[in-house]
Short mmCIF file of C-alpha atoms and ligand atoms in Angstrom, two decimals:
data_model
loop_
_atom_site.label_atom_id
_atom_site.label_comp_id
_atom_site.label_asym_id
_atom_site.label_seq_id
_atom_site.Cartn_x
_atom_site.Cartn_y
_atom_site.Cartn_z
CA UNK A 113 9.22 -15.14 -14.42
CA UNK A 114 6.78 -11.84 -13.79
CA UNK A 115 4.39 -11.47 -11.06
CA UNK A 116 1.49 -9.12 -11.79
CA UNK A 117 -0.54 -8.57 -8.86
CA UNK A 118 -3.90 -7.07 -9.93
CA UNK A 119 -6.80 -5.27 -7.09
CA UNK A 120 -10.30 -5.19 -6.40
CA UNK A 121 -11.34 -3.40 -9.07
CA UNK A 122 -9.65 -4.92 -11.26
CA UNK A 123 -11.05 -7.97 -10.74
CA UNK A 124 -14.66 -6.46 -9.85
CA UNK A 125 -17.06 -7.08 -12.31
CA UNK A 126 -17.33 -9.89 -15.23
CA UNK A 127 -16.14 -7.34 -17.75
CA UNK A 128 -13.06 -6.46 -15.69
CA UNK A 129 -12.33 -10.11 -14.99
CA UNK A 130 -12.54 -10.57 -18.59
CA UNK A 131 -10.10 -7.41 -18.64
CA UNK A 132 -7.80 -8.96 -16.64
CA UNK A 133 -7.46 -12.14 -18.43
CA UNK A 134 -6.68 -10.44 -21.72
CA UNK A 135 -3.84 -8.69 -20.07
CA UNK A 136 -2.49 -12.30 -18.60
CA UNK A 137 -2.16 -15.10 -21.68
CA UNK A 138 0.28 -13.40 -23.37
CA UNK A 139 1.78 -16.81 -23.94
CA UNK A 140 4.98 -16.00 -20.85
CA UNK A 141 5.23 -18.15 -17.97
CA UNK A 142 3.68 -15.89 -14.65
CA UNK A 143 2.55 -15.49 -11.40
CA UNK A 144 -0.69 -13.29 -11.19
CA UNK A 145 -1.76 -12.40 -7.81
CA UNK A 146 -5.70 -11.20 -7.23
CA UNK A 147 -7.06 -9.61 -4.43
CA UNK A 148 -10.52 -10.05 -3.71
CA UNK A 149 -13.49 -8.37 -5.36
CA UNK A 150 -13.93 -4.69 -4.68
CA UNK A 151 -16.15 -4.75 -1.52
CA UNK A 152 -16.04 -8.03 -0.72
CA UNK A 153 -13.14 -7.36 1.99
CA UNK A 154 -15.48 -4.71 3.90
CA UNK A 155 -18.54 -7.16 3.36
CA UNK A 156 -16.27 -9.76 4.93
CA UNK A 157 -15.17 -7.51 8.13
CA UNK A 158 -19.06 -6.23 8.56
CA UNK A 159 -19.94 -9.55 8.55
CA UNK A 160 -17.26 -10.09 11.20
CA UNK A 161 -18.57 -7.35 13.26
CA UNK A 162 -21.93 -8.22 13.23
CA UNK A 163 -20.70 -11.68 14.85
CA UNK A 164 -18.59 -9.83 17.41
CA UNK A 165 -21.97 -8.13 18.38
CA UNK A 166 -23.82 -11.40 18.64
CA UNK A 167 -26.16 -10.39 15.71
CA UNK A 168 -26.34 -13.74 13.58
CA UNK A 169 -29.13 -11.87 11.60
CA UNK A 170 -26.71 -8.88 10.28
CA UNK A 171 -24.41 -11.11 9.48
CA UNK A 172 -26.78 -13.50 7.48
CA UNK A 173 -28.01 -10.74 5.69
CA UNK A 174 -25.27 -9.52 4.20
CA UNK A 175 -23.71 -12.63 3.55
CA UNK A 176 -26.83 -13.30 1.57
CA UNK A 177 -26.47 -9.87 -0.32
CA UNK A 178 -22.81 -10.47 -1.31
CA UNK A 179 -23.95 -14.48 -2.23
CA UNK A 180 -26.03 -13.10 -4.48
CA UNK A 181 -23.81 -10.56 -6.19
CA UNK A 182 -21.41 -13.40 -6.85
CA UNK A 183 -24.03 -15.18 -8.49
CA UNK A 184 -25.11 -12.71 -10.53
CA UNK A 185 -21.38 -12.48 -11.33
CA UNK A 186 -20.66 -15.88 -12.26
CA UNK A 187 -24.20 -15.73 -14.64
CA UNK A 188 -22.26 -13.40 -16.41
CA UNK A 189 -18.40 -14.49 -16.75
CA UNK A 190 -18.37 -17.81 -18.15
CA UNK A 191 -20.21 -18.87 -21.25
CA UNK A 192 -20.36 -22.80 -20.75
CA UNK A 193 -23.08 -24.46 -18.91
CA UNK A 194 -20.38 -26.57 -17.33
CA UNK A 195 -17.84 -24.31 -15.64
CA UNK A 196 -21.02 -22.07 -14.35
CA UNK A 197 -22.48 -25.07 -12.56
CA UNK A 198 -18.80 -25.68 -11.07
CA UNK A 199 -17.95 -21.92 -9.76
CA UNK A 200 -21.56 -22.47 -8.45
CA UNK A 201 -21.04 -25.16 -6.31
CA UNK A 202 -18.00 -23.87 -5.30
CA UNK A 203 -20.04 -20.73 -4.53
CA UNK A 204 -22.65 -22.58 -2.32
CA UNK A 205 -19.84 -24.06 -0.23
CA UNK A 206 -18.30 -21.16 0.29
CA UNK A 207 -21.39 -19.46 1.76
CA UNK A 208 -22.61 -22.31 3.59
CA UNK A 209 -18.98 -21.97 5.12
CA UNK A 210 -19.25 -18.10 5.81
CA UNK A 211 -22.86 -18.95 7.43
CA UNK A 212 -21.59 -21.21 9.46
CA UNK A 213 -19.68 -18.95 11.54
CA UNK A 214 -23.33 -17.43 12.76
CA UNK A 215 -23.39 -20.50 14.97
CA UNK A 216 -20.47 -21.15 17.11
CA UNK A 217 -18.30 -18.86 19.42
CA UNK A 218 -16.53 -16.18 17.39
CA UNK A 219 -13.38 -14.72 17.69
CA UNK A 220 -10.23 -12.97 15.90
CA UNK A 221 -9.25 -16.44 15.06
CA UNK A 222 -12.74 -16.88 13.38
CA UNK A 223 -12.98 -13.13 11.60
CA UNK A 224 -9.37 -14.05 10.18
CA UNK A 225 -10.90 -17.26 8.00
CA UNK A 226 -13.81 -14.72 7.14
CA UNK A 227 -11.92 -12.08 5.22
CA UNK A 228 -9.78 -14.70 3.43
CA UNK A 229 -12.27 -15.86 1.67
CA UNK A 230 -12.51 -12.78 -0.47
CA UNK A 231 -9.14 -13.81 -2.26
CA UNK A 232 -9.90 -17.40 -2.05
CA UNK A 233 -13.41 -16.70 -4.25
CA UNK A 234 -12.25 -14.29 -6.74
CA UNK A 235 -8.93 -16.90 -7.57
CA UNK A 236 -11.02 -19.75 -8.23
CA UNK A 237 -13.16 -17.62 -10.51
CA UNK A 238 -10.56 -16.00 -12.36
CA UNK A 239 -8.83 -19.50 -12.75
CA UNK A 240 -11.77 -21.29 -13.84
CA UNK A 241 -12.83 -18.47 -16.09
CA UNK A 242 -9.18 -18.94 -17.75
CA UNK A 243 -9.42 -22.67 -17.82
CA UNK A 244 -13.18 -22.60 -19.43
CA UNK A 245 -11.45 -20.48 -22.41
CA UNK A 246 -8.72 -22.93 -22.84
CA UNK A 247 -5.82 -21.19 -21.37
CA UNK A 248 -2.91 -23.13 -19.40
CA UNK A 249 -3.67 -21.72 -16.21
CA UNK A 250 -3.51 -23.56 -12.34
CA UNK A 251 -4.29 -21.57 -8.92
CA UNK A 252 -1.56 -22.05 -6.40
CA UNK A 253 -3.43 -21.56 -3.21
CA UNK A 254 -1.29 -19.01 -1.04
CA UNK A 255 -1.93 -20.75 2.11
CA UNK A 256 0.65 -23.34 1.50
CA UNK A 257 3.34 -21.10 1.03
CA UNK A 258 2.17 -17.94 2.22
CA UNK A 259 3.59 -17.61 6.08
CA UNK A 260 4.68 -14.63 8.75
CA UNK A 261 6.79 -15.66 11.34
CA UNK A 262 6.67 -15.21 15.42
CA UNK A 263 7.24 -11.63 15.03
CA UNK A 264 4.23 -11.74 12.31
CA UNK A 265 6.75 -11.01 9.69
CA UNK A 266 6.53 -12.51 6.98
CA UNK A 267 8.85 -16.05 6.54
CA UNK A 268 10.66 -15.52 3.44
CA UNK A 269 13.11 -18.68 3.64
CA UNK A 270 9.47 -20.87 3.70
CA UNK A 271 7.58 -18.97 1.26
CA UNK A 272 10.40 -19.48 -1.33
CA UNK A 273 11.14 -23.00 -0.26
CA UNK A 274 6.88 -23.83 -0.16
CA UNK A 275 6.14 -22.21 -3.47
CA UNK A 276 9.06 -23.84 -4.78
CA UNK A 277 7.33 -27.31 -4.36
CA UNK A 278 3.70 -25.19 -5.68
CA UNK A 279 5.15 -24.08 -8.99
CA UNK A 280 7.26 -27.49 -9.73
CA UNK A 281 3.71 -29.49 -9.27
CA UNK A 282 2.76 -27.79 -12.36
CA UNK A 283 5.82 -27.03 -13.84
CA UNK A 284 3.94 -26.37 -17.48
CA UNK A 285 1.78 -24.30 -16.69
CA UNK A 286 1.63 -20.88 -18.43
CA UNK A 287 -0.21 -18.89 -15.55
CA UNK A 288 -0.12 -19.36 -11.90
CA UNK A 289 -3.30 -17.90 -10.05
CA UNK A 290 -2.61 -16.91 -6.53
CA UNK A 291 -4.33 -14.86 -3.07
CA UNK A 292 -3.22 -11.62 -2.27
CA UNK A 293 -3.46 -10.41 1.20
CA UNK A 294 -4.01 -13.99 2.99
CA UNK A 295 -1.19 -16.36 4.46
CA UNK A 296 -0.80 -18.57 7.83
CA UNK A 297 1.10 -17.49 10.91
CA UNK A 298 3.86 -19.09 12.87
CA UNK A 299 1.06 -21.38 14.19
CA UNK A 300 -0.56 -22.33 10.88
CA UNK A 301 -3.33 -20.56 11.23
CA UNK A 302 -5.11 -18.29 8.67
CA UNK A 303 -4.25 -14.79 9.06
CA UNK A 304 -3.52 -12.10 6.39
CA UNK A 305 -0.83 -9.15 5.79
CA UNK A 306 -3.40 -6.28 6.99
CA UNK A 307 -6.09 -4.51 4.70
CA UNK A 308 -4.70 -3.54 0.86
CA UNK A 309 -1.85 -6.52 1.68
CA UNK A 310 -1.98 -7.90 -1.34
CA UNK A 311 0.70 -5.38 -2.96
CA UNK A 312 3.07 -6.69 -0.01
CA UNK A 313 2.24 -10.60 -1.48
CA UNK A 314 3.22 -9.54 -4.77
CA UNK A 315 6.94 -8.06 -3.53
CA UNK A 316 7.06 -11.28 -1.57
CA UNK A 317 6.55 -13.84 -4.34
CA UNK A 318 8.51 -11.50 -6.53
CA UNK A 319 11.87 -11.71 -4.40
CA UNK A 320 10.95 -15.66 -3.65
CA UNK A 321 11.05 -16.35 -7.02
CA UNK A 322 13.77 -13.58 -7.79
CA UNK A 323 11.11 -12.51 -10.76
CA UNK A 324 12.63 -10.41 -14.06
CA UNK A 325 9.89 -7.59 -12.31
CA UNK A 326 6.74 -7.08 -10.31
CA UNK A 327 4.06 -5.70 -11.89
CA UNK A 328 1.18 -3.80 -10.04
CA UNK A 329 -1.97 -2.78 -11.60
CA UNK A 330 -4.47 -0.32 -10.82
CA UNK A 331 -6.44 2.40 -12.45
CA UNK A 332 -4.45 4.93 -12.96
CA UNK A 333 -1.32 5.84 -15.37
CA UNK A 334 1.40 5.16 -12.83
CA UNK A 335 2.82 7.84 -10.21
CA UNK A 336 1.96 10.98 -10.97
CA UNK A 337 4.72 14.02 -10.59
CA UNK A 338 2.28 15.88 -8.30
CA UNK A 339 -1.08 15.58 -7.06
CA UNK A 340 -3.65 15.90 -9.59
CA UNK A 341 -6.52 16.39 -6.89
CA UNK A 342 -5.22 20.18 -6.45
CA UNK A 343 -2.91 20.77 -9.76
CA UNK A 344 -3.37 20.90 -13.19
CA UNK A 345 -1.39 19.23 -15.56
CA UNK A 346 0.29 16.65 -14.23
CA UNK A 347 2.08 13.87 -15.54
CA UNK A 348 3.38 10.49 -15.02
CA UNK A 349 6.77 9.47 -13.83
CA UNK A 350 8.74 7.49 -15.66
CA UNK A 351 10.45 6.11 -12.90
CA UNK A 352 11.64 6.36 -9.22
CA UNK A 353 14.62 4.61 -6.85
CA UNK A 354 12.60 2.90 -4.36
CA UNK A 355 13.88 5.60 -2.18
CA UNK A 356 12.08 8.43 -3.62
CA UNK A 357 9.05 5.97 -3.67
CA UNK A 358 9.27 5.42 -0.41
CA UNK A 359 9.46 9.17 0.64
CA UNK A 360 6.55 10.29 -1.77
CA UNK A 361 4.43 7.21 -0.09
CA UNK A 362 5.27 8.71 3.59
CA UNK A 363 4.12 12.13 2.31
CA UNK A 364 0.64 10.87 0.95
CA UNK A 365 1.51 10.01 -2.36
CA UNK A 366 -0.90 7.66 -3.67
CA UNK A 367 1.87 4.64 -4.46
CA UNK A 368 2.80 1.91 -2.96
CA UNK A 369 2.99 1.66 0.85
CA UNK A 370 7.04 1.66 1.56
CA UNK A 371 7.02 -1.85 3.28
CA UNK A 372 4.94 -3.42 0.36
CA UNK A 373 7.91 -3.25 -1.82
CA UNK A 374 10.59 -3.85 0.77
CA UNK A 375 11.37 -7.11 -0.54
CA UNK A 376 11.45 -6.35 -4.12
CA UNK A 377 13.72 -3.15 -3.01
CA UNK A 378 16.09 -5.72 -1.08
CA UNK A 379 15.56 -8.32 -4.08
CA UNK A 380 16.84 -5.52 -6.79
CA UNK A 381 13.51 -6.53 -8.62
CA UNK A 382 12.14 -3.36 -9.99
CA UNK A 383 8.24 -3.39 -9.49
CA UNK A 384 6.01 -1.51 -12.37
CA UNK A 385 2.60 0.37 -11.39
CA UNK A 386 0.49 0.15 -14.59
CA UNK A 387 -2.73 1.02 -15.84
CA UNK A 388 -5.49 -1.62 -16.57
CA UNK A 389 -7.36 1.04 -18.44
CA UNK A 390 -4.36 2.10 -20.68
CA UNK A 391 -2.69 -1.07 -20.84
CA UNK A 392 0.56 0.15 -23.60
CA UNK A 393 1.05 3.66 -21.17
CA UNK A 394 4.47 3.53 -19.95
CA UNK A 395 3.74 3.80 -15.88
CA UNK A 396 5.55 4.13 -13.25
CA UNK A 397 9.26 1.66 -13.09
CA UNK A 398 10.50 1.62 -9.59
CA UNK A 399 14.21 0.11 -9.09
CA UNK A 400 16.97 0.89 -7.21
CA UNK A 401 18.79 2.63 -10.41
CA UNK A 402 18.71 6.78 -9.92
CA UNK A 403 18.41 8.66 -12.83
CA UNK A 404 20.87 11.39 -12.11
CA UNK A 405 20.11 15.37 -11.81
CA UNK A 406 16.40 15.30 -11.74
CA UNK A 407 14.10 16.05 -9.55
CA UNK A 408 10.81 13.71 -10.33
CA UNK A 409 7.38 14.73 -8.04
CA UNK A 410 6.12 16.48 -5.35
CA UNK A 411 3.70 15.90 -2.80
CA UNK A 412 2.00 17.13 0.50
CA UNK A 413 1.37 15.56 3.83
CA UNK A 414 -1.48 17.18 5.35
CA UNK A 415 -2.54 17.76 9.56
CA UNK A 416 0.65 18.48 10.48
CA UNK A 417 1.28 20.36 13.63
CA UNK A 418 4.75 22.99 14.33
CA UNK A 419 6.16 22.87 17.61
CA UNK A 420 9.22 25.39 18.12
CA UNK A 421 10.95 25.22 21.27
CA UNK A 422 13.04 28.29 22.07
CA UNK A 423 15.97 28.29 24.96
CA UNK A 424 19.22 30.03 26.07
CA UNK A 425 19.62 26.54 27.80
CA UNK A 426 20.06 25.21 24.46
CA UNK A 427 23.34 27.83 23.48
CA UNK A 428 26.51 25.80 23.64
CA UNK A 429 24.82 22.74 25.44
CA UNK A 430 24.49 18.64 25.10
CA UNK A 431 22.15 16.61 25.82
CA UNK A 432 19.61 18.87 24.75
CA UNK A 433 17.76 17.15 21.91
CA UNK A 434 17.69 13.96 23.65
CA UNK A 435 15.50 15.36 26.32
CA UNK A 436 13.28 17.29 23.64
CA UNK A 437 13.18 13.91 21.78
CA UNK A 438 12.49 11.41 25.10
CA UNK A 439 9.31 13.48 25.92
CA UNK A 440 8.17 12.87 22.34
CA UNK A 441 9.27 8.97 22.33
CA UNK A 442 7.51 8.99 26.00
CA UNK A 443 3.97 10.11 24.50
CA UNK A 444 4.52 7.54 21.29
CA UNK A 445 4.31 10.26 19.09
CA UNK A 446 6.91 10.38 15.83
CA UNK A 447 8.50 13.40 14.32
CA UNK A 448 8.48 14.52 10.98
CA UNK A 449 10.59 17.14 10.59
CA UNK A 450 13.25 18.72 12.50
CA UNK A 451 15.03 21.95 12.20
CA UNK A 452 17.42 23.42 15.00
CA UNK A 453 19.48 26.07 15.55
CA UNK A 454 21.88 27.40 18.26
CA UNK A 455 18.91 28.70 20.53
CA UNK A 456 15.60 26.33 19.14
CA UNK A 457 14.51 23.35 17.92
CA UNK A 458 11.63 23.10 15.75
CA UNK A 459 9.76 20.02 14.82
CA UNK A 460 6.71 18.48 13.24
CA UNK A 461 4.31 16.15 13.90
CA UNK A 462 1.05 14.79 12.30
CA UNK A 463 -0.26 12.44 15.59
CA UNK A 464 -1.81 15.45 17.78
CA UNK A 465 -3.36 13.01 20.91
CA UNK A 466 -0.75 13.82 23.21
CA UNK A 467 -0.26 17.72 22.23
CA UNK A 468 -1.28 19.36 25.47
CA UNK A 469 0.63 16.52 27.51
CA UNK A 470 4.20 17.43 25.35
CA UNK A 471 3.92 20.58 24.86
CA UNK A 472 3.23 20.78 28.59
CA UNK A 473 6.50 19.11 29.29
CA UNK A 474 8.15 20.77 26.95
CA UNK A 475 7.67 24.55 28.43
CA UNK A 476 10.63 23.02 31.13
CA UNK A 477 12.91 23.94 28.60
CA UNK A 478 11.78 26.91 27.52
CA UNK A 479 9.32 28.90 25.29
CA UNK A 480 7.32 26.95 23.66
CA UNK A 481 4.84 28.09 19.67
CA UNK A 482 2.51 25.61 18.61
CA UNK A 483 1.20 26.14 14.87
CA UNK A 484 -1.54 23.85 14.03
CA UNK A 485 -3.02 23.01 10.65
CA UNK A 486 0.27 23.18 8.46
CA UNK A 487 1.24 20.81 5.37
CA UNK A 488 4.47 19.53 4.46
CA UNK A 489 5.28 19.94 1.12
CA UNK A 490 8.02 17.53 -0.43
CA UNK A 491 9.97 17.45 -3.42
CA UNK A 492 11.35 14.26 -4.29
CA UNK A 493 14.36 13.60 -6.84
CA UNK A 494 17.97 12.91 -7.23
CA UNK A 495 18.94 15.82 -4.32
CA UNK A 496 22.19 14.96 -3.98
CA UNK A 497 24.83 17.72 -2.92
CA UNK A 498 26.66 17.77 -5.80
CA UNK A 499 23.65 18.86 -7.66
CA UNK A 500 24.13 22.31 -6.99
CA UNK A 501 21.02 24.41 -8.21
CA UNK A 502 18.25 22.11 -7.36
CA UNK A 503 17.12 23.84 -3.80
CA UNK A 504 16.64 26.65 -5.41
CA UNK A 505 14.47 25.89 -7.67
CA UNK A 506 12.05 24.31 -5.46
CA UNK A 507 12.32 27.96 -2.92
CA UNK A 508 12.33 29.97 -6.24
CA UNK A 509 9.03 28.21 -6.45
CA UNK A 510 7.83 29.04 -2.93
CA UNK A 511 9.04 33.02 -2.80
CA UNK A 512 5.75 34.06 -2.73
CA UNK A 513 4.63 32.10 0.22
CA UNK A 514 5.50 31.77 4.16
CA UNK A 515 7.87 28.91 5.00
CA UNK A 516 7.62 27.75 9.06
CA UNK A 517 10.20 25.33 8.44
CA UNK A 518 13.04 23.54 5.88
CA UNK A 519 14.30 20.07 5.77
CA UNK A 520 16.96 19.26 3.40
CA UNK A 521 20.17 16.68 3.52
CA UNK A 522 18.19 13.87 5.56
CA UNK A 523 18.09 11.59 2.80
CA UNK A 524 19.12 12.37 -0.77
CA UNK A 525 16.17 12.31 -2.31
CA UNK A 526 14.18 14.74 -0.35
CA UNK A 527 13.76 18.29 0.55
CA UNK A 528 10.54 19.32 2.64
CA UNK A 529 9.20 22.73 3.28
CA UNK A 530 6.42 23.25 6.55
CA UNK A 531 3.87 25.76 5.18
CA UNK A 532 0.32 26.61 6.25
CA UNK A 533 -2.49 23.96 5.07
CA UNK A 534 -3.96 27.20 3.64
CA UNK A 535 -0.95 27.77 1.26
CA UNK A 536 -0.82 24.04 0.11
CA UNK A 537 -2.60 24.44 -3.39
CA UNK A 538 -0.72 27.35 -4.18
CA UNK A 539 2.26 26.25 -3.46
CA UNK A 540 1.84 23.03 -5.25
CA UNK A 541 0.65 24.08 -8.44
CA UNK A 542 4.01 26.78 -8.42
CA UNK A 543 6.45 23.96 -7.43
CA UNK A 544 4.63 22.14 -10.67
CA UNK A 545 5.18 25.38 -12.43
CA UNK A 546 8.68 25.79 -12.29
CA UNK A 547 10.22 22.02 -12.01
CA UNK A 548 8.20 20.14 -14.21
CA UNK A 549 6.18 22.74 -16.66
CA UNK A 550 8.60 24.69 -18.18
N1 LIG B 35 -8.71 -7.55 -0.15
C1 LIG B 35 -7.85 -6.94 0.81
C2 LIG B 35 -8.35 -5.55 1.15
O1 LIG B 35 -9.36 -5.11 0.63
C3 LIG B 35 -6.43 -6.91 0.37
C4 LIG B 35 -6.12 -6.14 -0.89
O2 LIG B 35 -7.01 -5.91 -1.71
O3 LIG B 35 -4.96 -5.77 -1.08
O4 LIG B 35 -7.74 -4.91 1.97
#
C-alpha cells in the first residue's frame, strides 16, 4: 500500500482538486492524506484569535468570508445537482459549528477543534468529489486513529492498531481519504501535530501500515542540489539517505522537516517528494540506502552568529568545554558549529536573545570575538573518510572567499563552512560550479 500525502495548494482550488484526483485512481489500493485548503489553516487561527480577544464580530466575519469561498468552491467542483446539495449541507454545518464558538467561553481546548476543521472540510470534499465521478473511494476520519501520547508524541502502537480496524471496515476500497495535521491526545481530545503537520501524518500512517513508500507532493520538482533563490542552474536530486535530508532540512533546505519523516526513516519506508505540476519528473527518493562517493546539494543557514573564545587556561586542560558549553545550555541557546583548538574554542549559534548575557559569562575564561551576521554553508553527500578528495573540492570551491570557521567528521554526510552572510551568494553559486556543473 502507498500513502500520498498531498498540501494546501494542492488541494486549493476546484481545478487543483480535480488535479489531485487524476493523480489518485490509478486503479492501486492507497492511502491519500490532504491537508486543508491553502489559507484555510490561518483563517482558522485568526478566527481563533479574534475569540481570544473577545471580538465575536472578527471572528464572524471571516468565518463568513472563508464560508463563502467554500461555496463558491463547491459551485465549481462537482457537476451533479446531487453531491453539490450534499457538500452543501455539510458546508452549512460546518459553519454553523465554527460560529458557534462566538458564543461560549473560549480556550486552547476550543481553538484546537477550530483549526481541525480545515482538514476535516477539504476530505469530505475531495471524497465526495471522487465518489460523484464513480471512483471506489471512502474517507477514514483521522480522529479515530490519529493519537499523541502523554508526552504529546505521537502513539504509534494505537494508530496502527486503530487504523487497522479503519481500513478492514472497507477492506475494498481502492482509495482511502484521510486528515493531515489533526489527531486526539492522551485525553481524547482534538489536538493536531503543529502547523505544516500533515507531512509528519503521512510518515506516521506510512510506518503503521509499513507502506511500499510515502509519497509527498508539492509544487516543485523534488530537492533541489542548491538553492535556486540565489544560483543558477540547479537541479534536482535524485535521491538522499534520510541523513543527508535531515542535515539539508536543519540548514534551510526547503524539504521535509527532519522529525516529519522520522518514522518512515525508522520504518525503512523511503518517502518520495514529487511534483503535482510535473507529475512523470523523477523527484526527490529519500531512503536509508547511500549512494556511494557523491556529494548531492548544498545549502545555507542564514543569522548565524561566531563566538571565539580564546585562553591559555584552555592549553593542556579538562573540563574546559563543559564550562563553555553549561553557560550556553544555561541561557537555552543551541550550538551549531564547533571548532577548537589547543588555545580556543569557536562556535556558532543562530538564537542571539541571550548574546550579551553569554558572551558576558564567557569573558571568565578568556578573550572573547563576536562576529555577527555570518551564514553557514553546507555541503551534503556521502563524506565519508574513505572518500579521500571530496573536502577539497568543496574548499577548492571557496579559495576565493574568507572562511571564520570548518566543520567536518560530525556526521558523514556533512561538511559546513562559517562565512560572512555577505559572501553567501558567491560562495554558493562556486560550490554549484565546481561539484555539480562541471
Ligand atoms: N493545514 C495545516 C497547516 O496549514 C497542516 C498542513 O497543511 O500540513 O499548517
Amino acid at each position: 500500500m502507498k500513502v500520498l500525502k498531498f498540501g494546501g495548494t494542492s488541494v486549493g482550488t476546484p481545478q487543483r482538486m480535480k488535479d489531485v484526483v487524476k493523480l489518485i485512481t490509478d486503479g492501486e489500493q492507497k492511502i491519500v492524506v490532504l491537508s486543508a485548503m491553502s489559507g484555510t489553516t490561518n483563517s482558522l487561527v485568526e478566527i481563533s484569535d479574534y475569540l481570544y480577544k473577545k471580538n465575536p464580530e472578527g471572528a464572524n466575519e471571516t468565518i463568513n468570508t472563508l464560508e463563502k469561498k467554500y461555496k463558491k468552491h463547491v459551485e465549481e467542483l462537482y457537476t451533479t445537482a446531487e453531491m453539490k446539495q450534499k457538500t452543501l449541507a455539510f458546508l452549512k454545518e460546518e459553519f454553523d459549528y465554527l460560529r458557534s464558538f462566538t458564543k461560549g467561553i473560549f480556550t486552547m481546548f476550543e481553538e484546537k477543534i477550530i483549526v481541525a476543521q480545515g482538514e476535516i472540510m477539504s476530505t469530505n470534499m475531495v471524497t465526495n468529489y471522487l465518489i460523484e465521478q464513480g471512483y471506489n473511494a471512502t474517507l477514514i476520519p483521522a480522529l479515530e486513529f490519529m493519537r499523541t501520547d502523554k508526552n504529546s508524541e505521537p502513539d504509534l502502537e494505537y494508530i496502527r492498531e486503530k487504523l487497522k480496524v479503519q481500513l478492514d471496515e472497507n477492506p475494498e476500497k481502492e482509495i482511502y481519504i484521510t486528515q493531515g495535521f489533526i489527531c486526539r491526545n492522551a485525553y481524547g481530545e482534538v489536538d493536531n501535530l503543529q502547523r505544516g503537520g500533515s507531512d509528519y501524518t503521512a510518515s506516521l500512517i506510512g510506518a503503521a501500515v509499513n507502506a511500499s513508500e510515502i509519497q509527498i507532493w508539492t509544487d516543485i520538482d523534488g530537492m533541489h542540489n542548491n538553492d535556486p533563490r540565489f544560483v543558477e542552474n540547479t537541479s534536482p536530486v535524485n535521491h538522499l539517505h534520510f541523513e543527508e535530508a535531515a542535515e539539508l532540512a536543519y540548514f534551510g533546505a526547503k524539504i521535509l522537516h527532519p522529525t516529519c519523516v522520522q518514522p518512515a526513516k525508522y520504518a525503512g519506508i523511503p518517502v518520495k517528494l514529487l511534483n503535482t505540476m510535473d507529475p512523470t519528473a523523477p523527484g526527490t527518493v529519500i531512503s536509508n540506502e547511500t549512494e556511494r562517493g557523491k556529494i548531492k546539494a548544498v545549502a545555507a543557514k542564514d543569522n548565524i552568529t561566531a563566538i571565539k573564545i580564546t585562553s591559555s587556561r584552555m592549553l593542556l586542560a579538562y573540563g574546559f568545554l563543559r564550562k563553555v558549553f553549561e553557560i550556553f545550555e544555561s541561557y537555552k541557546t543551541s550550538i551549531d558549529m564547533i571548532a577548537t583548538s589547543e588555545v580556543g574554542v569557536s562556535v556558532s549559534i543562530d538564537n542571539t536573545t541571550h548574546l550579551d548575557a553569554i558572551v558576558n559569562e564567557l569573558k571568565k575564561f578568556g578573550h572573547v570575538q563576536v562576529d555577527k551576521n555570518m551564514c553557514i554553508i553546507c555541503v551534503v553527500g556521502d563524506l565519508d573518510a574513505e572518500n579521500v578528495g571530496f573536502e577539497s573540492k568543496a574548499t577548492e570551491a571557496l579559495k576565493e572567499i574568507p572562511v571564520r570557521m570548518i566543520s567536518y567528521g560530525g556526521s558523514n554526510h556533512n561538511i559546513s563552512f562559517l562565512i560572512s552572510a555577505d559572501d553567501k551568494k558567491k560562495a554558493l553559486q562556486s560550490l554549484s560550479d565546481h561539484l555539480f556543473n562541471n
